[in-house]
Amino acid sequence: MCGIVGAVAKRNVVPILLQGLQRLEYRGYDSAGLVVVNQAKLERARSTGRVVELTQRSAAITGHLGIAHTRWATHGVPSERNAHPHMSDELIAVVHNGIIENYEELRTDLTAQGYVFTSDTDTEVIAHLVHSFYKKGASLLHATQSSLAKLIGAYAIGVVAANNPEQLICARKGSPLLLGIGENENFIASDMSALLAVTKNVVYLEEGDVAEIGIDTYRVFDAQGKAVQRQMHVSELTNDSVELGEYRHYMLKEIYEQPQALANTLEAVCNSQSLVPGIFGAEAAASFSQIDSILILACGTSHNSGLVARNWLEEIAGIPCNVEIASEYRYRVSVANPKTLVVTISQSGETADTLAALNHAKANGHQHTLAICNVPESAIIRQSKLRFLTRAGPEIGVASTKAFTTQLAGLFLLTLVLAKLRGKLTSKQEQQHLHDLRHLPSAVQAVLNLDTSISKLAEKFANKHHALFLGRGLHYPIALEGALKLKEISYIHAEAYPAGELKHGPLALVDKDMPVIAVAPNDTLLEKLKSNLQEVRARGGELFVFADANTRMQSSDGVSVMQMPEHAGFLSPILHTIPLQLLAYYVALQKGTDVDKPRNLAKSVTVE
Ligand code: M6R
């Protein structure tokens, strides 16, 4: 989704803004722009191309104060006139992430006051609103605060004025924004990765905060306008973690980072002899002893990890579990059980639907909330009582990979902790699970060795338009995840079914042009799955089977079997995810699509 960078410094800020935008490219965008204040004038460049094109267009622009933006279109088509920053009367410039819901009403009022709109965006109303207060003598800070009072919706904004060369105003509500604190220069960004080249000192703004930033000062005000102190942190993000390094794409890098990401996520647990609730927060033991069920809320890949966890939670911990798509739950009239633990799962921790679902659950009377998330200071983490941080490191590729497998690791730990508290886990079983978890990173590494074989397999998909993924039980969500990966980066229409459902409809689709990918672990459902695969073969469907060792499945005419190195028991979904990630990656390479930034998609979906 959209990205914001801003800077005020004693040096030219244009290279800082452009480098920051480059770092934010992964979030997905369709246009980009920047504005700087130079000799009491606003100088703006915008482009519908990549940031590299904006760099060319801004070659002649310099200034010590500026704001920049990558736009992911919501109101108005991707075009130069709709790209940010938006200006009012060559005096005020604004960048904005989020959606202003009452923009039509505000636009009508502002038009009546004589303002002329030059874009189709909701953002432009903010520029004119700030202008309307500023020209009457309000300071830029007060003009912004008065404008924000009129907005309904979500925003992170940056505001500058042509006649105010050392002041940047910013605010957040519903969209992330942070301050970067440097020496004789200060910054704003929607994501810390944008600022890594200039500072590691970060101040996270809270909901409703407005900040006034100068070259060597900054002040933060809360939603009521009261001056507040917000703690400064030193970001643990490193430049390396957001660089491509030797890899061709971030997605491949992140697939290969999974052994380390899992080791990091499991570090505290694997170094200990027993499982304790405290890994989910200080109040976890008290919360967990009061709950009788689980409700998981998430979107996309994170939702798929929740579907895997439901199987674990019910089978191992014996606790009832429901999994709901956050965007549905938030608007559904549901019956709340105050003894339910609401678990939100999110890589970014800023997904608007998941955040809204969490707040909806709280408003419905749910008090026990746990976030499983990859971003420590994210809104979902801050708004949940309990938390578990996956330590996957920054995930840049739009297709989620290491976030998914580390979420699964966190959810498995939750299962074990609840099982132990509920008397469903013997000490011997606990030790066995801990042993399996310690072995997990090397088991994943062994699956990565299938890379070359999978890249060859992918060639068979180059001319396909559809694909069917099958799995059963614990591995049906892995089929869903495989299909999601394939469709989002290769644009092949892919669907997943529980294999037993095949003959209830989807079998009608199977012919020689419909590749069928089966997740075939060596578990209790294997024989049933084999029968389902016979049904496919009998209709001429070409099969691609990811089977564990000892499944006694062989490649034959129309059947390609890929042997997984081992069967990992309950952790098998984590291992079986890896070949499907690689398959999607190599098929996308065959198709020549933009692997890390697939069309129409954004990394972090911060609008509804
Ligand atoms: O940041 P989140 O985990 O909350 O994001 C949820 C989905 O938008 C995300 O998983 C999406 O489905 C991925 N692009 C899939 O690869």
XYZ file of C-alpha atoms and ligand atoms in Angstrom:
624
model
C 0.000 0.000 0.000
C 0.969 3.646 -0.004
C 4.240 4.745 1.565
C 5.334 8.051 3.112
C 8.786 9.553 3.629
C 9.556 13.074 4.817
C 12.685 14.918 5.884
C 13.872 18.227 7.270
C 17.648 18.710 7.284
C 20.573 21.050 6.714
C 21.371 19.129 3.523
C 19.428 18.482 0.341
C 16.703 15.984 1.268
C 15.786 14.824 -2.260
C 18.207 11.838 -2.289
C 16.941 10.836 1.180
C 13.338 10.967 0.013
C 14.069 8.954 -3.145
C 16.069 6.321 -1.308
C 13.280 6.046 1.253
C 10.686 5.580 -1.492
C 12.834 2.880 -3.052
C 12.825 1.041 0.246
C 9.035 1.301 0.338
C 8.541 -0.004 -3.199
C 7.873 -3.487 -1.839
C 4.624 -2.298 -0.285
C 3.114 -2.026 -3.775
C 2.345 1.210 -5.630
C 1.271 2.557 -8.968
C 2.630 6.117 -8.878
C 5.093 8.154 -6.876
C 5.861 11.783 -6.141
C 7.689 14.257 -3.969
C 7.608 17.914 -3.089
C 10.323 20.104 -1.543
C 10.272 23.619 -0.190
C 12.807 25.780 -1.996
C 13.038 29.561 -1.662
C 9.460 29.879 -0.449
C 8.158 27.772 -3.328
C 6.883 24.207 -3.570
C 8.701 22.185 -6.221
C 6.939 18.974 -7.118
C 7.686 15.947 -9.320
C 5.315 13.041 -9.915
C 5.341 9.932 -12.046
C 3.199 6.916 -12.822
C 6.293 4.808 -13.314
C 8.724 3.360 -10.840
C 10.706 5.407 -8.316
C 13.626 5.297 -10.723
C 11.542 7.379 -13.154
C 10.686 9.837 -10.391
C 14.421 10.101 -9.701
C 14.985 11.241 -13.290
C 12.126 13.705 -13.091
C 13.377 15.246 -9.870
C 16.993 15.663 -11.024
C 16.720 19.455 -10.977
C 14.929 19.714 -7.621
C 16.663 20.453 -4.320
C 15.525 21.557 -0.895
C 16.032 21.065 2.826
C 12.424 20.148 3.609
C 10.301 17.688 1.686
C 7.698 14.935 1.674
C 7.370 12.004 -0.714
C 4.892 9.236 -1.415
C 4.218 6.004 -3.247
C 0.522 5.667 -4.098
C -1.620 2.551 -4.364
C -4.806 3.801 -5.993
C -8.058 3.752 -4.044
C -9.922 6.937 -5.076
C -9.143 7.763 -8.691
C -7.184 5.782 -11.282
C -3.389 5.540 -11.166
C -2.316 8.717 -12.995
C 0.030 11.627 -12.556
C -2.775 13.992 -11.538
C -3.850 11.599 -8.786
C -0.309 10.944 -7.547
C 0.728 12.583 -4.252
C 1.793 15.098 -2.979
C -1.406 17.105 -3.448
C -1.180 20.862 -3.236
C -3.428 23.775 -2.413
C -2.724 27.162 -3.973
C 1.025 26.412 -4.341
C 1.196 26.968 -0.574
C 0.333 23.678 1.152
C 1.420 20.184 0.139
C 0.174 16.935 1.640
C 0.953 13.210 1.370
C -1.550 10.752 2.785
C -1.974 7.043 3.425
C -5.432 5.729 4.262
C -8.959 6.660 3.215
C -11.002 9.747 4.084
C -14.574 8.484 4.221
C -16.342 11.866 4.269
C -14.272 13.352 1.438
C -17.260 13.910 -0.877
C -19.036 16.092 1.662
C -15.795 18.004 2.400
C -15.139 18.421 -1.303
C -18.584 19.958 -1.802
C -17.980 22.424 1.068
C -14.502 23.341 -0.143
C -15.704 23.782 -3.721
C -18.365 26.151 -2.415
C -15.551 28.131 -0.740
C -13.862 28.485 -4.136
C -11.283 25.679 -4.024
C -10.633 24.029 -7.367
C -9.870 20.312 -7.305
C -7.279 18.982 -9.703
C -7.442 15.281 -8.778
C -10.012 12.569 -8.084
C -8.453 11.675 -4.746
C -9.815 11.899 -1.242
C -6.426 13.328 -0.156
C -6.804 16.638 -1.934
C -9.474 17.725 0.559
C -6.814 17.623 3.298
C -4.549 20.007 1.387
C -7.398 22.500 0.860
C -8.645 22.157 4.428
C -5.186 22.903 5.868
C -4.901 25.819 3.445
C -8.272 27.206 4.554
C -7.108 27.423 8.179
C -3.514 28.425 7.415
C -4.451 31.395 5.258
C -6.560 32.731 8.144
C -3.418 32.916 10.293
C -3.347 29.575 12.099
C 0.080 28.010 12.548
C 0.764 24.985 10.323
C 0.363 22.759 13.392
C -3.007 24.264 14.340
C -4.214 24.374 10.754
C -3.467 20.647 10.499
C -5.092 19.842 13.848
C -8.224 21.798 12.880
C -8.345 19.968 9.559
C -7.958 16.559 11.166
C -10.927 17.312 13.408
C -13.077 17.406 10.282
C -11.885 14.093 8.834
C -13.647 10.763 9.192
C -11.528 7.804 8.191
C -7.967 6.595 8.421
C -4.826 8.552 7.767
C -1.120 8.964 8.094
C -0.167 12.358 6.679
C 2.779 14.643 6.105
C 2.201 18.381 5.560
C 4.517 21.206 4.492
C 3.974 24.877 3.637
C 5.940 26.883 1.053
C 6.578 29.746 3.471
C 7.640 27.519 6.370
C 11.011 26.077 5.272
C 11.975 24.242 8.466
C 8.765 22.655 9.644
C 7.102 19.364 8.836
C 3.778 18.386 10.407
C 2.590 14.812 10.476
C -0.217 12.805 12.058
C -1.561 9.291 12.250
C -4.884 7.605 12.896
C -5.490 4.114 11.607
C -2.367 4.052 9.411
C 1.185 3.603 10.673
C 3.640 6.514 10.875
C 6.886 6.998 12.766
C 9.486 9.682 13.365
C 13.172 9.078 12.623
C 15.411 11.174 14.849
C 18.804 12.140 13.433
C 21.511 14.666 14.259
C 20.452 18.039 12.987
C 17.914 16.312 10.757
C 14.627 14.563 11.400
C 12.389 12.339 9.330
C 9.002 10.719 9.053
C 8.110 7.424 7.393
C 5.331 4.902 7.236
C 7.853 2.083 7.675
C 11.264 2.098 9.381
C 12.951 0.403 6.435
C 12.634 3.724 4.559
C 14.953 5.449 7.027
C 17.648 2.862 7.697
C 20.233 4.747 5.678
C 19.804 7.904 7.781
C 18.925 6.905 11.343
C 18.087 4.025 13.629
C 16.392 6.163 16.294
C 12.681 5.829 16.002
C 9.639 7.254 17.769
C 6.398 5.404 16.995
C 3.388 7.707 16.880
C 0.266 6.487 18.611
C -3.324 6.635 17.382
C -4.441 10.254 17.011
C -0.965 11.749 17.508
C 0.114 14.874 15.648
C 3.810 15.835 15.530
C 5.698 18.991 14.662
C 9.188 18.330 13.364
C 12.053 20.741 12.898
C 15.741 20.292 12.077
C 16.745 19.636 15.681
C 13.451 19.469 17.559
C 10.251 17.505 17.521
C 7.085 17.717 19.591
C 4.258 15.197 19.770
C 0.647 15.984 20.704
C -2.043 13.428 21.446
C -5.532 13.351 19.943
C -6.700 15.944 22.498
C -3.865 18.301 21.529
C -1.927 17.734 24.769
C 1.886 17.651 24.470
C 3.074 14.099 25.188
C 6.379 12.222 25.392
C 6.698 9.170 23.188
C 9.587 6.855 23.898
C 12.501 6.708 21.477
C 13.632 3.221 20.399
C 16.675 2.030 18.545
C 15.503 -0.003 15.585
C 16.916 -3.499 15.326
C 16.408 -3.541 11.571
C 19.649 -3.753 9.642
C 20.418 -2.652 6.143
C 21.306 -6.248 5.246
C 17.920 -7.493 6.299
C 16.253 -5.300 3.713
C 18.864 -5.711 0.946
C 18.563 -8.335 -1.787
C 22.153 -9.494 -1.475
C 23.009 -12.423 -3.748
C 19.357 -13.221 -4.513
C 17.440 -12.390 -7.647
C 14.208 -11.696 -5.760
C 13.184 -10.968 -2.193
C 10.742 -13.857 -2.331
C 13.535 -16.344 -3.008
C 15.700 -14.741 -0.324
C 12.856 -15.002 2.160
C 12.111 -18.624 1.249
C 15.768 -19.391 1.924
C 15.764 -17.440 5.195
C 13.180 -19.782 6.694
C 15.550 -22.086 8.621
C 17.082 -19.046 10.353
C 13.733 -17.303 10.811
C 12.318 -20.421 12.467
C 15.402 -20.808 14.648
C 15.039 -17.172 15.772
C 11.312 -17.528 16.443
C 11.827 -20.689 18.461
C 15.052 -19.580 20.171
C 13.725 -18.968 23.672
C 11.747 -22.198 23.687
C 14.332 -24.465 22.132
C 16.950 -23.371 24.639
C 14.721 -24.302 27.535
C 13.650 -27.635 29.012
C 9.958 -26.893 29.280
C 7.167 -24.756 27.882
C 5.765 -21.853 29.891
C 2.804 -19.536 29.155
C 5.061 -16.513 29.766
C 6.288 -16.649 26.144
C 2.922 -15.082 25.258
C 3.209 -12.267 27.812
C 3.202 -11.713 31.543
C -0.565 -12.109 31.846
C -0.774 -15.240 29.698
C -0.981 -17.774 32.523
C -3.917 -15.920 34.080
C -5.719 -15.481 30.737
C -5.154 -19.042 29.561
C -6.583 -20.482 32.763
C -9.860 -18.633 32.160
C -10.509 -19.540 28.535
C -12.552 -22.390 27.095
C -12.205 -21.764 23.341
C -10.199 -19.953 20.662
C -11.274 -17.602 17.882
C -8.627 -16.871 15.236
C -9.026 -13.752 13.066
C -6.753 -13.034 10.102
C -6.551 -12.425 6.346
C -4.874 -14.182 3.412
C -1.819 -16.222 4.256
C -2.178 -15.431 7.953
C -5.699 -16.872 7.797
C -4.275 -20.046 6.270
C -1.898 -20.415 9.199
C -4.907 -20.102 11.503
C -6.622 -22.956 9.639
C -3.623 -25.216 10.271
C -3.616 -24.194 13.936
C -7.281 -25.124 14.373
C -6.316 -28.757 13.699
C -3.472 -28.638 16.224
C -5.494 -26.841 18.901
C -8.412 -29.237 18.733
C -6.388 -32.443 18.375
C -3.478 -31.760 20.732
C -4.888 -29.255 23.235
C -8.513 -30.403 23.026
C -9.762 -26.826 22.910
C -12.540 -25.780 20.490
C -11.290 -23.376 17.832
C -12.950 -21.260 15.141
C -11.063 -19.458 12.394
C -12.662 -16.489 10.654
C -11.656 -14.191 7.838
C -11.212 -10.831 9.544
C -13.013 -8.814 6.863
C -16.112 -10.996 7.332
C -16.018 -11.202 11.116
C -15.786 -7.443 11.547
C -19.225 -6.977 9.954
C -20.893 -10.188 11.085
C -23.308 -10.230 13.980
C -21.770 -12.936 16.137
C -22.361 -14.338 19.575
C -19.414 -13.488 21.801
C -18.228 -15.893 24.451
C -16.212 -13.897 27.011
C -14.189 -17.043 27.775
C -12.813 -17.153 24.246
C -9.204 -16.240 23.530
C -9.218 -14.055 20.397
C -6.021 -14.642 18.429
C -5.190 -12.237 15.620
C -2.442 -13.291 13.207
C -0.701 -10.780 10.987
C 2.731 -10.363 9.423
C 2.514 -6.574 9.316
C 0.312 -5.999 12.341
C -1.306 -3.157 10.398
C -3.822 -4.977 8.180
C -6.924 -2.794 8.407
C -9.429 -5.664 8.395
C -7.593 -7.648 11.069
C -7.229 -4.577 13.255
C -10.919 -3.752 12.833
C -11.843 -7.379 13.618
C -9.785 -7.192 16.817
C -11.541 -4.000 17.856
C -14.915 -5.476 16.917
C -14.170 -8.497 19.120
C -13.176 -6.230 22.009
C -16.321 -4.134 21.567
C -18.325 -7.379 21.673
C -16.942 -8.121 25.122
C -13.897 -10.257 24.365
C -11.188 -9.487 26.919
C -8.638 -12.183 26.185
C -6.669 -11.112 23.127
C -3.412 -12.442 21.715
C -1.533 -11.118 18.672
C 0.846 -13.306 16.677
C 2.757 -10.825 14.605
C 6.082 -10.038 12.958
C 6.285 -6.299 13.685
C 6.954 -5.366 17.325
C 5.489 -1.847 17.402
C 2.533 -2.534 15.131
C -1.013 -1.539 15.982
C -2.184 -5.143 16.399
C 0.570 -5.845 18.911
C -0.102 -2.657 20.829
C -3.841 -3.257 20.976
C -3.668 -6.860 22.194
C -3.273 -7.977 25.788
C -0.967 -10.892 24.963
C 1.563 -11.158 22.184
C 3.918 -13.503 20.449
C 6.477 -11.995 18.103
C 7.516 -14.086 15.162
C 11.134 -13.227 14.493
C 11.121 -13.672 10.751
C 12.835 -10.326 10.066
C 11.473 -7.887 7.490
C 9.419 -9.550 4.783
C 9.642 -7.509 1.592
C 8.181 -9.794 -1.103
C 4.437 -9.284 -1.388
C 3.966 -13.053 -1.303
C 4.243 -14.023 2.318
C 6.639 -16.935 2.943
C 8.785 -16.835 6.077
C 6.047 -14.963 7.918
C 3.727 -17.932 7.322
C 6.054 -20.652 8.563
C 7.075 -18.636 11.624
C 3.406 -17.955 12.398
C 2.882 -21.719 12.289
C 5.776 -22.157 14.711
C 4.180 -19.626 17.106
C 0.782 -21.272 16.798
C 2.271 -24.689 17.491
C 3.823 -23.307 20.676
C 0.441 -21.882 21.663
C -1.064 -25.320 21.129
C 1.567 -26.995 23.293
C 1.295 -24.424 26.098
C -2.510 -24.771 26.183
C -2.284 -28.556 25.988
C 0.081 -28.551 28.958
C -2.150 -26.240 31.018
C -5.171 -28.391 30.206
C -3.439 -31.594 31.244
C -3.320 -32.960 27.692
C 0.436 -33.205 27.404
C 2.628 -35.637 29.275
C 6.144 -34.612 30.127
C 7.437 -37.202 27.653
C 5.268 -35.745 24.874
C 6.443 -32.248 25.768
C 10.088 -33.316 25.470
C 9.374 -35.028 22.135
C 7.709 -31.895 20.734
C 10.612 -29.732 21.947
C 13.004 -32.132 20.266
C 11.015 -31.913 16.997
C 10.979 -28.111 17.194
C 14.755 -27.991 17.678
C 15.133 -30.148 14.585
C 12.712 -28.039 12.499
C 15.207 -25.529 10.990
C 17.432 -28.304 9.645
C 14.385 -30.234 8.369
C 13.337 -27.101 6.434
C 16.883 -26.729 5.120
C 16.714 -30.277 3.745
C 13.473 -29.469 1.872
C 15.141 -26.414 0.321
C 17.532 -28.836 -1.368
C 14.639 -29.827 -3.668
C 15.004 -26.403 -5.292
C 16.525 -27.566 -8.604
C 14.026 -30.376 -9.104
C 11.129 -28.012 -8.398
C 12.450 -25.412 -10.833
C 12.383 -28.141 -13.538
C 8.876 -29.156 -12.563
C 7.774 -25.535 -12.893
C 8.520 -25.598 -16.632
C 5.445 -27.784 -17.075
C 3.249 -24.939 -15.789
C 4.448 -22.252 -18.158
C 1.462 -22.606 -20.516
C -1.186 -23.482 -17.999
C -4.064 -21.189 -17.113
C -5.542 -23.088 -14.189
C -4.339 -25.358 -11.405
C -5.990 -27.359 -8.661
C -4.360 -27.954 -5.270
C -5.478 -30.842 -3.081
C -4.770 -31.686 0.538
C -6.544 -33.307 3.431
C -6.815 -32.571 7.159
C -3.853 -30.649 8.501
C -2.593 -30.175 4.948
C -5.739 -28.784 3.341
C -4.720 -25.260 4.514
C -1.309 -25.921 2.937
C -3.068 -26.623 -0.364
C -4.892 -23.301 0.118
C -1.583 -21.558 0.770
C 0.020 -23.184 -2.293
C -2.860 -22.010 -4.486
C -2.697 -18.488 -3.018
C 1.050 -18.282 -3.694
C 0.677 -19.500 -7.277
C -2.196 -17.171 -8.172
C -0.768 -14.041 -6.624
C 2.625 -14.138 -8.311
C 2.104 -16.139 -11.531
C -1.499 -15.022 -12.227
C -2.471 -18.627 -12.917
C -5.978 -19.249 -11.658
C -5.472 -21.684 -8.801
C -7.948 -23.199 -6.389
C -7.551 -25.511 -3.445
C -9.921 -28.222 -2.287
C -9.953 -30.753 0.480
C -9.282 -33.840 -1.678
C -12.450 -35.546 -0.443
C -14.525 -32.734 -1.979
C -13.240 -33.422 -5.469
C -16.091 -35.602 -6.585
C -18.631 -33.117 -5.210
C -17.941 -30.699 -8.051
C -14.375 -29.748 -8.985
C -13.679 -33.093 -10.661
C -15.710 -31.723 -13.584
C -12.826 -29.328 -14.273
C -10.162 -32.004 -14.517
C -8.695 -32.738 -17.942
C -5.192 -32.796 -19.435
C -4.915 -28.992 -19.227
C -5.614 -28.866 -15.508
C -2.530 -29.718 -13.456
C -3.428 -31.080 -10.045
C -0.955 -30.543 -7.218
C -1.365 -32.842 -4.239
C 0.108 -32.443 -0.760
C 0.638 -36.058 0.308
C 2.227 -36.470 3.735
C 2.601 -39.885 5.252
C -0.307 -39.500 7.668
C -3.535 -41.295 8.492
C -5.320 -39.799 5.491
C -2.746 -40.951 2.940
C -4.686 -43.962 1.644
C -7.822 -41.848 1.235
C -5.796 -39.239 -0.629
C -4.346 -41.867 -2.934
C -7.891 -42.884 -3.940
C -8.720 -39.230 -4.660
C -5.636 -39.005 -6.875
C -6.768 -42.104 -8.802
C -9.992 -40.225 -9.554
C -7.924 -37.419 -11.087
C -5.705 -39.741 -13.110
C -8.725 -41.611 -14.469
C -9.929 -38.287 -15.982
C -6.599 -37.596 -17.694
C -5.491 -34.957 -15.154
C -1.745 -34.526 -14.759
C -0.654 -35.020 -11.163
C 2.181 -33.349 -9.244
C 2.493 -35.017 -5.883
C 4.598 -33.793 -2.962
C 4.916 -36.994 -1.000
C 6.850 -37.899 2.140
C 9.450 -40.622 2.113
C 7.825 -44.041 2.677
C 4.569 -43.190 0.959
C 5.433 -45.755 -1.718
C 4.296 -43.373 -4.475
C 6.272 -43.446 -7.705
C 6.396 -41.171 -10.725
C 4.695 -42.667 -13.785
C 3.026 -41.469 -16.940
C 1.168 -38.266 -16.030
C 2.256 -38.468 -12.385
C 5.309 -36.571 -11.094
C 6.168 -37.486 -7.526
C 8.531 -35.299 -5.531
C 9.867 -37.064 -2.451
C 10.142 -34.958 0.706
C 13.165 -35.862 2.855
C 11.201 -36.902 5.945
C 7.811 -36.925 7.606
C 7.635 -34.360 10.387
C 4.471 -35.504 12.181
C 2.456 -32.561 13.475
C 5.033 -30.154 12.024
C 4.611 -31.595 8.546
C 2.530 -28.595 7.272
C 5.587 -26.379 7.760
C 7.785 -28.654 5.637
C 5.133 -29.163 2.961
C 4.738 -25.405 2.519
C 8.300 -24.970 1.256
C 8.016 -26.847 -2.095
C 4.780 -25.029 -2.884
C 6.474 -21.670 -2.270
C 9.324 -22.712 -4.569
C 6.901 -23.999 -7.187
C 5.012 -20.682 -7.258
C 8.309 -18.793 -7.443
C 9.696 -20.783 -10.374
C 6.387 -20.753 -12.264
C 6.328 -16.951 -11.890
C 9.880 -16.835 -13.269
C 8.714 -18.897 -16.251
C 5.848 -16.496 -16.788
C 8.085 -13.442 -16.434
C 5.862 -11.712 -13.881
C 7.045 -9.196 -11.295
C 7.639 -11.722 -8.496
C 8.144 -9.317 -5.606
C 5.568 -6.768 -6.645
C 2.707 -8.622 -8.334
C 0.161 -6.493 -10.154
C -2.677 -4.924 -8.162
C -1.367 -6.186 -4.817
C 0.188 -4.448 -1.842
C 2.344 -5.847 0.907
C 0.485 -4.369 3.769
C -3.235 -3.793 3.264
C -3.809 -0.799 5.481
C -7.106 0.225 3.904
C -10.352 -1.662 3.874
O 0.220 -8.534 7.180
P -0.850 -9.575 7.230
O -0.329 -10.928 7.577
O -1.998 -9.180 8.109
O -1.424 -9.666 5.751
C -2.528 -10.459 5.434
C -2.630 -10.682 3.952
O -2.804 -9.473 3.280
C -1.371 -11.373 3.396
O -1.097 -12.554 4.074
C -1.536 -11.692 1.897
O -2.543 -12.649 1.727
C -0.206 -12.153 1.302
N 0.172 -11.293 0.218
C -0.238 -13.518 0.733
O 1.001 -13.907 0.254
